[in-house]
Amino acid sequence: MAKQRILTGITTTGTPHLGNYVGAIRPAIAASRDESSESFFFLADYHALIKCQDPQLIRQSSREIAATWLALGLDTDKALFYRQSDIPEITELTWVLCCNAAKGLMNRAHAYKAAVQSNEEAGADPDFAITMGLFSYPILMAADILMFSAQKIPVGRDQIQHVEMARDIAQRFNHNFTEVFTLPEALVSDGTAVLHRLDGRKMSKSYKNTIPLFLDEKTLLKLINKIKTNLLEPGEPKQPDDSTVFQLWAAFASAEETARMRREFEAGIAWGEAKKQLFELINSELAGARDQYKRLINDPAYIESVLLRGAERARQHSSIMMQKVRAAVGIAAL
Ligand code: TRP
């Protein structure tokens, strides 16, 4: 039976935090161990250019994200792990898809619409500060996905629309030319909580105020102690379900441990005590990987070699796909 192909990209504009780990990295690495599937994970550094004009930050983030996945035990002999910009066929395909994707479809992309709306609200020109990169973002993402005939695309909710657009673009291409592309599907894992920020808002790369994954113990403890709670005293029952402390606990603990903590909340555990236990739990899961991360982050040459090897493997697929695409549209030797 053919293996199911899973693919996901990580935009290189930040430092991985606990929310990324729980919601994306940990489940992706676990899935990549499954023999019935084949995983493609990549650093979406060309996507990063859309939101970030700081070269230093993009380089730093690429290094941190790669070191993070390796430190957490991604088996790069099995999974393909590469950097988008090392696969020139992806940008080539992006152009071909640009010539196929309807502009009207792109007009409906949430990220673009939100940018227009905030300009309008500010009384500015609707196109103010909107680049063609932002507008065409879903097409680059479609190229990432369609290039490797990926079937399942694990993403956060905010990216579902982009995967559906990739599917639309693939369908249109297959219809206009020949059946070249596999139709992808978004895979949204509901089991993993969307973590909240320390102040209770959603933990996302675009906000500050998250807990980076590989802090030293002291800083980790400090940030956990800073998680916003209410003023309920020890002994007063606490509501677990709207608490960031409990949410994080549930993301790291077993089902039994989670049930126990729920009872402790209801019995009025002190916030200080709950946070202390939370620190110990998270720290014990991450301590080994943190040591590994420290070694890796100081060995960029090694990380680079892993990425280049991944790119070499990925290009075995992308060069064949690009040949098919070119042939389909009539870009061919005479
Ligand atoms: N746009 C995705 C995000 O911001 C990252 C990404 C780029 C991606 N290319 C992809 C995700 C292809 C899945 C598949 O999270």
mmCIF file of C-alpha atoms and ligand atoms in Angstrom:
data_model
loop_
_atom_site.group_PDB
_atom_site.id
_atom_site.type_symbol
_atom_site.label_atom_id
_atom_site.label_comp_id
_atom_site.label_asym_id
_atom_site.label_seq_id
_atom_site.Cartn_x
_atom_site.Cartn_y
_atom_site.Cartn_z
ATOM 1 C CA MET A 1 0.000 0.000 0.000
ATOM 2 C CA ALA A 2 1.300 3.439 -0.871
ATOM 3 C CA LYS A 3 2.279 5.504 2.105
ATOM 4 C CA GLN A 4 0.186 8.471 3.023
ATOM 5 C CA ARG A 5 2.136 11.650 2.488
ATOM 6 C CA ILE A 6 2.040 14.290 5.218
ATOM 7 C CA LEU A 7 3.551 17.721 4.670
ATOM 8 C CA THR A 8 3.798 20.862 6.715
ATOM 9 C CA GLY A 9 5.840 24.051 6.718
ATOM 10 C CA ILE A 10 7.020 26.273 9.533
ATOM 11 C CA THR A 11 7.418 29.973 8.795
ATOM 12 C CA THR A 12 10.789 31.144 10.048
ATOM 13 C CA THR A 13 9.832 34.305 11.832
ATOM 14 C CA GLY A 14 10.108 33.410 15.483
ATOM 15 C CA THR A 15 11.427 31.256 18.271
ATOM 16 C CA PRO A 16 9.478 28.035 18.868
ATOM 17 C CA HIS A 17 7.300 28.280 21.958
ATOM 18 C CA LEU A 18 5.272 25.880 24.078
ATOM 19 C CA GLY A 19 2.198 26.441 21.898
ATOM 20 C CA ASN A 20 4.101 25.430 18.746
ATOM 21 C CA TYR A 21 5.492 22.406 20.519
ATOM 22 C CA VAL A 22 2.192 21.089 21.821
ATOM 23 C CA GLY A 23 0.071 22.036 18.827
ATOM 24 C CA ALA A 24 2.411 21.250 15.946
ATOM 25 C CA ILE A 25 5.926 19.966 16.575
ATOM 26 C CA ARG A 26 5.235 17.164 19.037
ATOM 27 C CA PRO A 27 2.332 15.649 17.042
ATOM 28 C CA ALA A 28 4.255 16.008 13.767
ATOM 29 C CA ILE A 29 7.314 14.207 15.099
ATOM 30 C CA ALA A 30 5.108 11.487 16.554
ATOM 31 C CA ALA A 31 3.313 11.060 13.221
ATOM 32 C CA SER A 32 6.616 10.873 11.358
ATOM 33 C CA ARG A 33 7.452 7.686 13.276
ATOM 34 C CA ASP A 34 4.384 5.965 11.869
ATOM 35 C CA GLU A 35 5.349 3.451 9.197
ATOM 36 C CA SER A 36 2.180 3.970 7.202
ATOM 37 C CA SER A 37 3.063 7.556 6.349
ATOM 38 C CA GLU A 38 5.857 9.581 4.897
ATOM 39 C CA SER A 39 6.541 13.047 6.312
ATOM 40 C CA PHE A 40 7.805 16.194 4.652
ATOM 41 C CA PHE A 41 8.647 19.009 7.063
ATOM 42 C CA PHE A 42 10.260 22.199 5.935
ATOM 43 C CA LEU A 43 11.352 25.670 6.958
ATOM 44 C CA ALA A 44 9.131 28.064 5.026
ATOM 45 C CA ASP A 45 11.733 30.801 4.757
ATOM 46 C CA TYR A 46 10.299 32.383 1.617
ATOM 47 C CA HIS A 47 7.013 32.675 3.473
ATOM 48 C CA ALA A 48 8.904 34.439 6.231
ATOM 49 C CA LEU A 49 9.861 37.252 3.844
ATOM 50 C CA ILE A 50 6.195 38.194 3.622
ATOM 51 C CA LYS A 51 5.986 39.316 7.206
ATOM 52 C CA CYS A 52 9.568 40.032 8.076
ATOM 53 C CA GLN A 53 12.154 42.340 6.583
ATOM 54 C CA ASP A 54 14.783 41.616 9.170
ATOM 55 C CA PRO A 55 17.453 39.336 7.615
ATOM 56 C CA GLN A 56 19.058 38.673 10.971
ATOM 57 C CA LEU A 57 15.789 37.475 12.452
ATOM 58 C CA ILE A 58 15.059 35.172 9.535
ATOM 59 C CA ARG A 59 18.465 33.529 9.784
ATOM 60 C CA GLN A 60 18.263 33.223 13.538
ATOM 61 C CA SER A 61 14.758 31.803 13.407
ATOM 62 C CA SER A 62 15.677 29.260 10.720
ATOM 63 C CA ARG A 63 18.525 28.053 12.859
ATOM 64 C CA GLU A 64 16.391 27.865 16.007
ATOM 65 C CA ILE A 65 13.517 26.055 14.350
ATOM 66 C CA ALA A 66 15.794 23.503 12.689
ATOM 67 C CA ALA A 67 17.703 22.920 15.952
ATOM 68 C CA THR A 68 14.393 22.523 17.780
ATOM 69 C CA TRP A 69 13.044 19.802 15.514
ATOM 70 C CA LEU A 70 16.331 17.931 15.591
ATOM 71 C CA ALA A 71 16.681 18.279 19.353
ATOM 72 C CA LEU A 72 13.196 16.852 19.809
ATOM 73 C CA GLY A 73 14.252 13.716 18.003
ATOM 74 C CA LEU A 74 13.024 14.114 14.444
ATOM 75 C CA ASP A 75 14.511 11.219 12.508
ATOM 76 C CA THR A 76 15.776 12.891 9.351
ATOM 77 C CA ASP A 77 16.666 9.602 7.703
ATOM 78 C CA LYS A 78 12.994 8.849 7.702
ATOM 79 C CA ALA A 79 11.228 12.209 7.441
ATOM 80 C CA LEU A 80 12.307 14.659 4.759
ATOM 81 C CA PHE A 81 13.461 17.810 6.499
ATOM 82 C CA TYR A 82 14.490 20.719 4.296
ATOM 83 C CA ARG A 83 14.455 24.437 3.717
ATOM 84 C CA GLN A 84 11.995 25.801 1.163
ATOM 85 C CA SER A 85 14.589 28.132 -0.362
ATOM 86 C CA ASP A 86 16.865 25.175 -1.143
ATOM 87 C CA ILE A 87 14.249 23.822 -3.543
ATOM 88 C CA PRO A 88 14.260 26.217 -6.530
ATOM 89 C CA GLU A 89 11.465 24.227 -8.169
ATOM 90 C CA ILE A 90 9.068 25.554 -5.530
ATOM 91 C CA THR A 91 9.403 29.143 -6.688
ATOM 92 C CA GLU A 92 9.290 27.978 -10.295
ATOM 93 C CA LEU A 93 6.047 26.175 -9.661
ATOM 94 C CA THR A 94 4.713 29.237 -7.841
ATOM 95 C CA TRP A 95 4.872 31.192 -11.074
ATOM 96 C CA VAL A 96 3.110 28.536 -13.089
ATOM 97 C CA LEU A 97 0.395 28.382 -10.439
ATOM 98 C CA CYS A 98 0.137 32.195 -10.408
ATOM 99 C CA CYS A 99 -0.821 31.914 -14.051
ATOM 100 C CA ASN A 100 -3.562 29.508 -13.098
ATOM 101 C CA ALA A 101 -4.962 30.715 -9.826
ATOM 102 C CA ALA A 102 -7.884 33.102 -10.033
ATOM 103 C CA LYS A 103 -7.210 36.554 -8.638
ATOM 104 C CA GLY A 104 -10.739 36.482 -7.256
ATOM 105 C CA LEU A 105 -9.805 33.460 -5.181
ATOM 106 C CA MET A 106 -6.847 35.328 -3.692
ATOM 107 C CA ASN A 107 -9.063 38.337 -2.935
ATOM 108 C CA ARG A 108 -10.880 36.118 -0.481
ATOM 109 C CA ALA A 109 -7.806 35.065 1.535
ATOM 110 C CA HIS A 110 -8.307 35.949 5.212
ATOM 111 C CA ALA A 111 -4.842 37.420 5.748
ATOM 112 C CA TYR A 112 -5.178 39.732 2.772
ATOM 113 C CA LYS A 113 -8.737 40.710 3.631
ATOM 114 C CA ALA A 114 -7.746 41.509 7.193
ATOM 115 C CA ALA A 115 -4.948 43.779 5.962
ATOM 116 C CA VAL A 116 -7.323 45.638 3.640
ATOM 117 C CA GLN A 117 -9.874 45.978 6.376
ATOM 118 C CA SER A 118 -7.439 47.428 8.857
ATOM 119 C CA ASN A 119 -6.321 49.952 6.235
ATOM 120 C CA GLU A 120 -9.919 50.931 5.621
ATOM 121 C CA GLU A 121 -10.571 51.297 9.331
ATOM 122 C CA ALA A 122 -7.525 53.536 9.607
ATOM 123 C CA GLY A 123 -8.805 55.633 6.729
ATOM 124 C CA ALA A 124 -5.759 54.698 4.636
ATOM 125 C CA ASP A 125 -5.511 53.500 1.040
ATOM 126 C CA PRO A 126 -6.845 49.915 1.018
ATOM 127 C CA ASP A 127 -3.554 48.690 -0.463
ATOM 128 C CA PHE A 128 -1.371 50.533 1.997
ATOM 129 C CA ALA A 129 1.720 48.399 2.880
ATOM 130 C CA ILE A 130 0.259 45.320 1.207
ATOM 131 C CA THR A 131 2.873 43.552 -0.881
ATOM 132 C CA MET A 132 2.338 41.152 -3.747
ATOM 133 C CA GLY A 133 3.973 38.612 -1.429
ATOM 134 C CA LEU A 134 1.138 38.901 1.061
ATOM 135 C CA PHE A 135 -1.421 38.771 -1.700
ATOM 136 C CA SER A 136 0.147 35.704 -3.360
ATOM 137 C CA TYR A 137 0.999 33.925 -0.116
ATOM 138 C CA PRO A 138 -1.534 31.115 -0.699
ATOM 139 C CA ILE A 139 -0.010 30.372 -4.104
ATOM 140 C CA LEU A 140 3.478 29.858 -2.703
ATOM 141 C CA MET A 141 1.896 27.615 -0.106
ATOM 142 C CA ALA A 142 0.028 25.714 -2.814
ATOM 143 C CA ALA A 143 3.348 25.152 -4.586
ATOM 144 C CA ASP A 144 4.869 23.776 -1.346
ATOM 145 C CA ILE A 145 2.056 21.296 -1.058
ATOM 146 C CA LEU A 146 1.371 20.309 -4.661
ATOM 147 C CA MET A 147 5.057 19.918 -5.488
ATOM 148 C CA PHE A 148 5.280 16.820 -3.321
ATOM 149 C CA SER A 149 1.833 15.374 -3.989
ATOM 150 C CA ALA A 150 1.066 15.685 -0.304
ATOM 151 C CA GLN A 151 -2.268 14.320 0.872
ATOM 152 C CA LYS A 152 -2.544 15.451 4.475
ATOM 153 C CA ILE A 153 -1.525 18.900 5.627
ATOM 154 C CA PRO A 154 -1.428 19.363 9.407
ATOM 155 C CA VAL A 155 -2.111 23.030 10.079
ATOM 156 C CA GLY A 156 -3.660 25.381 12.577
ATOM 157 C CA ARG A 157 -7.198 26.609 11.992
ATOM 158 C CA ASP A 158 -5.982 29.861 10.455
ATOM 159 C CA GLN A 159 -4.374 27.884 7.619
ATOM 160 C CA ILE A 160 -7.310 25.702 6.577
ATOM 161 C CA GLN A 161 -8.395 28.200 3.975
ATOM 162 C CA HIS A 162 -4.943 28.143 2.398
ATOM 163 C CA VAL A 163 -5.011 24.374 2.053
ATOM 164 C CA GLU A 164 -8.445 24.595 0.471
ATOM 165 C CA MET A 165 -7.084 27.141 -1.966
ATOM 166 C CA ALA A 166 -4.241 24.778 -2.840
ATOM 167 C CA ARG A 167 -6.856 22.152 -3.541
ATOM 168 C CA ASP A 168 -8.823 24.547 -5.752
ATOM 169 C CA ILE A 169 -5.722 25.537 -7.661
ATOM 170 C CA ALA A 170 -4.772 21.870 -8.163
ATOM 171 C CA GLN A 171 -8.229 21.020 -9.430
ATOM 172 C CA ARG A 172 -8.216 23.854 -11.877
ATOM 173 C CA PHE A 173 -4.776 22.930 -13.174
ATOM 174 C CA ASN A 174 -5.683 19.254 -13.537
ATOM 175 C CA HIS A 175 -8.819 20.267 -15.382
ATOM 176 C CA ASN A 176 -7.096 22.714 -17.732
ATOM 177 C CA PHE A 177 -4.089 20.526 -18.501
ATOM 178 C CA THR A 178 -3.546 16.970 -17.326
ATOM 179 C CA GLU A 179 -3.936 15.234 -13.963
ATOM 180 C CA VAL A 180 -0.646 16.281 -12.436
ATOM 181 C CA PHE A 181 -1.541 17.213 -8.887
ATOM 182 C CA THR A 182 -2.844 15.273 -5.908
ATOM 183 C CA LEU A 183 -5.638 17.060 -4.062
ATOM 184 C CA PRO A 184 -4.512 17.904 -0.511
ATOM 185 C CA GLU A 185 -6.591 17.974 2.632
ATOM 186 C CA ALA A 186 -6.049 19.964 5.816
ATOM 187 C CA LEU A 187 -5.567 17.982 8.977
ATOM 188 C CA VAL A 188 -6.597 19.993 12.002
ATOM 189 C CA SER A 189 -5.866 18.224 15.233
ATOM 190 C CA ASP A 190 -8.597 19.058 17.690
ATOM 191 C CA GLY A 191 -7.095 16.891 20.364
ATOM 192 C CA THR A 192 -4.284 19.304 20.978
ATOM 193 C CA ALA A 193 -5.310 22.405 22.786
ATOM 194 C CA VAL A 194 -4.687 25.801 21.325
ATOM 195 C CA LEU A 195 -2.616 27.211 24.117
ATOM 196 C CA HIS A 196 -3.232 30.647 25.464
ATOM 197 C CA ARG A 197 -0.719 33.322 26.096
ATOM 198 C CA LEU A 198 0.460 34.099 29.550
ATOM 199 C CA ASP A 199 -2.146 36.836 29.636
ATOM 200 C CA GLY A 200 -4.865 34.532 28.360
ATOM 201 C CA ARG A 201 -4.855 35.308 24.635
ATOM 202 C CA LYS A 202 -4.052 32.745 21.975
ATOM 203 C CA MET A 203 -0.370 31.785 21.868
ATOM 204 C CA SER A 204 0.795 32.585 18.384
ATOM 205 C CA LYS A 205 4.020 33.557 16.732
ATOM 206 C CA SER A 206 2.674 36.957 15.880
ATOM 207 C CA TYR A 207 2.282 37.958 19.512
ATOM 208 C CA LYS A 208 4.995 38.411 22.066
ATOM 209 C CA ASN A 209 4.294 37.076 25.495
ATOM 210 C CA THR A 210 4.721 33.364 24.856
ATOM 211 C CA ILE A 211 6.915 30.826 26.628
ATOM 212 C CA PRO A 212 9.858 29.873 24.415
ATOM 213 C CA LEU A 213 10.440 26.146 24.361
ATOM 214 C CA PHE A 214 14.043 25.916 25.433
ATOM 215 C CA LEU A 215 14.529 28.333 28.266
ATOM 216 C CA ASP A 216 16.924 27.554 31.052
ATOM 217 C CA GLU A 217 15.152 26.212 34.145
ATOM 218 C CA LYS A 218 15.221 29.464 36.057
ATOM 219 C CA THR A 219 13.633 31.497 33.287
ATOM 220 C CA LEU A 220 11.067 28.800 32.588
ATOM 221 C CA LEU A 221 10.025 28.886 36.230
ATOM 222 C CA LYS A 222 9.903 32.673 36.159
ATOM 223 C CA LEU A 223 7.639 32.738 33.095
ATOM 224 C CA ILE A 224 5.351 30.053 34.475
ATOM 225 C CA ASN A 225 5.028 32.119 37.636
ATOM 226 C CA LYS A 226 4.035 35.083 35.488
ATOM 227 C CA ILE A 227 1.060 33.295 33.898
ATOM 228 C CA LYS A 228 -1.962 35.415 34.609
ATOM 229 C CA THR A 229 -4.379 33.970 37.168
ATOM 230 C CA ASN A 230 -7.263 35.376 39.171
ATOM 231 C CA LEU A 231 -7.221 36.446 42.793
ATOM 232 C CA LEU A 232 -8.768 33.321 44.286
ATOM 233 C CA GLU A 233 -7.051 32.338 47.515
ATOM 234 C CA PRO A 234 -5.755 28.873 48.433
ATOM 235 C CA GLY A 235 -8.722 26.723 49.432
ATOM 236 C CA GLU A 236 -11.142 28.516 47.130
ATOM 237 C CA PRO A 237 -12.314 26.266 44.251
ATOM 238 C CA LYS A 238 -10.849 27.249 40.890
ATOM 239 C CA GLN A 239 -12.260 26.820 37.425
ATOM 240 C CA PRO A 240 -9.834 24.629 35.447
ATOM 241 C CA ASP A 241 -11.302 25.109 32.000
ATOM 242 C CA ASP A 242 -10.543 28.776 31.543
ATOM 243 C CA SER A 243 -7.140 28.607 33.196
ATOM 244 C CA THR A 244 -3.923 28.784 31.187
ATOM 245 C CA VAL A 245 -2.166 26.899 33.977
ATOM 246 C CA PHE A 246 -4.585 24.016 33.675
ATOM 247 C CA GLN A 247 -4.516 24.084 29.900
ATOM 248 C CA LEU A 248 -0.756 23.775 29.878
ATOM 249 C CA TRP A 249 -0.965 21.038 32.473
ATOM 250 C CA ALA A 250 -3.373 19.079 30.286
ATOM 251 C CA ALA A 251 -1.074 19.514 27.286
ATOM 252 C CA PHE A 252 1.814 17.851 29.098
ATOM 253 C CA ALA A 253 0.198 15.453 31.570
ATOM 254 C CA SER A 254 -1.313 11.993 31.111
ATOM 255 C CA ALA A 255 -5.086 11.616 31.245
ATOM 256 C CA GLU A 256 -4.910 10.416 34.881
ATOM 257 C CA GLU A 257 -2.674 13.275 35.931
ATOM 258 C CA THR A 258 -5.013 15.697 34.216
ATOM 259 C CA ALA A 259 -7.995 14.266 36.066
ATOM 260 C CA ARG A 260 -6.091 14.568 39.324
ATOM 261 C CA MET A 261 -5.225 18.220 38.671
ATOM 262 C CA ARG A 262 -8.843 18.934 37.807
ATOM 263 C CA ARG A 263 -9.833 17.621 41.236
ATOM 264 C CA GLU A 264 -7.095 19.710 42.852
ATOM 265 C CA PHE A 265 -8.426 22.824 41.146
ATOM 266 C CA GLU A 266 -11.914 22.068 42.359
ATOM 267 C CA ALA A 267 -10.527 21.487 45.843
ATOM 268 C CA GLY A 268 -8.849 24.893 45.763
ATOM 269 C CA ILE A 269 -5.168 24.252 45.075
ATOM 270 C CA ALA A 270 -3.083 27.423 45.556
ATOM 271 C CA TRP A 271 -1.988 29.060 42.313
ATOM 272 C CA GLY A 272 1.616 28.972 43.509
ATOM 273 C CA GLU A 273 1.435 25.236 44.115
ATOM 274 C CA ALA A 274 -0.246 24.527 40.761
ATOM 275 C CA LYS A 275 2.454 26.518 38.994
ATOM 276 C CA LYS A 276 5.226 24.739 40.846
ATOM 277 C CA GLN A 277 3.835 21.363 39.770
ATOM 278 C CA LEU A 278 3.388 22.654 36.236
ATOM 279 C CA PHE A 279 7.003 23.775 36.091
ATOM 280 C CA GLU A 280 8.202 20.365 37.226
ATOM 281 C CA LEU A 281 6.068 18.571 34.692
ATOM 282 C CA ILE A 282 7.140 20.684 31.717
ATOM 283 C CA ASN A 283 10.728 20.765 32.795
ATOM 284 C CA SER A 284 10.948 16.996 33.053
ATOM 285 C CA GLU A 285 9.558 16.542 29.541
ATOM 286 C CA LEU A 286 11.893 19.107 28.002
ATOM 287 C CA ALA A 287 15.131 18.774 29.981
ATOM 288 C CA GLY A 288 16.763 16.163 27.739
ATOM 289 C CA ALA A 289 15.861 17.916 24.508
ATOM 290 C CA ARG A 290 17.050 21.217 25.962
ATOM 291 C CA ASP A 291 20.580 19.867 26.437
ATOM 292 C CA GLN A 292 20.522 18.544 22.913
ATOM 293 C CA TYR A 293 19.241 21.902 21.647
ATOM 294 C CA LYS A 294 22.102 23.748 23.332
ATOM 295 C CA ARG A 295 24.605 21.527 21.563
ATOM 296 C CA LEU A 296 22.895 21.868 18.191
ATOM 297 C CA ILE A 297 22.326 25.601 18.227
ATOM 298 C CA ASN A 298 26.063 26.031 18.600
ATOM 299 C CA ASP A 299 26.771 23.744 15.675
ATOM 300 C CA PRO A 300 25.156 25.457 12.677
ATOM 301 C CA ALA A 301 27.421 23.558 10.272
ATOM 302 C CA TYR A 302 25.836 20.314 11.382
ATOM 303 C CA ILE A 303 22.298 21.694 11.063
ATOM 304 C CA GLU A 304 23.198 23.005 7.635
ATOM 305 C CA SER A 305 24.434 19.602 6.523
ATOM 306 C CA VAL A 306 21.212 17.943 7.662
ATOM 307 C CA LEU A 307 19.116 20.502 5.778
ATOM 308 C CA LEU A 308 21.159 20.170 2.621
ATOM 309 C CA ARG A 309 20.835 16.423 2.681
ATOM 310 C CA GLY A 310 17.079 16.861 3.120
ATOM 311 C CA ALA A 311 16.982 19.249 0.170
ATOM 312 C CA GLU A 312 18.832 16.768 -1.982
ATOM 313 C CA ARG A 313 16.250 14.122 -1.207
ATOM 314 C CA ALA A 314 13.362 16.533 -1.706
ATOM 315 C CA ARG A 315 14.704 17.645 -5.060
ATOM 316 C CA GLN A 316 14.550 14.107 -6.336
ATOM 317 C CA HIS A 317 10.797 14.570 -6.106
ATOM 318 C CA SER A 318 10.554 18.220 -7.077
ATOM 319 C CA SER A 319 12.655 17.962 -10.226
ATOM 320 C CA ILE A 320 10.417 15.191 -11.550
ATOM 321 C CA MET A 321 7.264 17.102 -10.655
ATOM 322 C CA MET A 322 8.544 20.261 -12.290
ATOM 323 C CA GLN A 323 9.258 18.340 -15.490
ATOM 324 C CA LYS A 324 5.680 17.090 -15.516
ATOM 325 C CA VAL A 325 4.315 20.570 -14.903
ATOM 326 C CA ARG A 326 6.423 22.130 -17.620
ATOM 327 C CA ALA A 327 5.408 19.446 -20.067
ATOM 328 C CA ALA A 328 1.759 19.910 -19.137
ATOM 329 C CA VAL A 329 1.783 23.653 -19.836
ATOM 330 C CA GLY A 330 3.934 23.474 -22.963
ATOM 331 C CA ILE A 331 7.277 24.665 -21.658
ATOM 332 C CA ALA A 332 9.348 21.985 -23.313
ATOM 333 C CA ALA A 333 12.240 21.310 -25.636
ATOM 334 C CA LEU A 334 11.367 21.793 -29.262
HETATM 335 N N1 TRP B 1 1.614 29.285 6.070
HETATM 336 C C1 TRP B 1 1.950 28.341 7.106
HETATM 337 C C2 TRP B 1 1.876 29.038 8.464
HETATM 338 O O1 TRP B 1 2.041 30.231 8.542
HETATM 339 C C3 TRP B 1 3.324 27.778 6.898
HETATM 340 C C4 TRP B 1 3.392 27.033 5.619
HETATM 341 C C5 TRP B 1 4.034 27.429 4.484
HETATM 342 C C6 TRP B 1 2.789 25.772 5.359
HETATM 343 N N2 TRP B 1 3.884 26.485 3.530
HETATM 344 C C7 TRP B 1 3.126 25.467 3.999
HETATM 345 C C8 TRP B 1 2.001 24.901 6.106
HETATM 346 C C9 TRP B 1 2.663 24.297 3.406
HETATM 347 C C10 TRP B 1 1.551 23.731 5.493
HETATM 348 C C11 TRP B 1 1.885 23.443 4.153
HETATM 349 O O2 TRP B 1 1.689 28.366 9.453
#
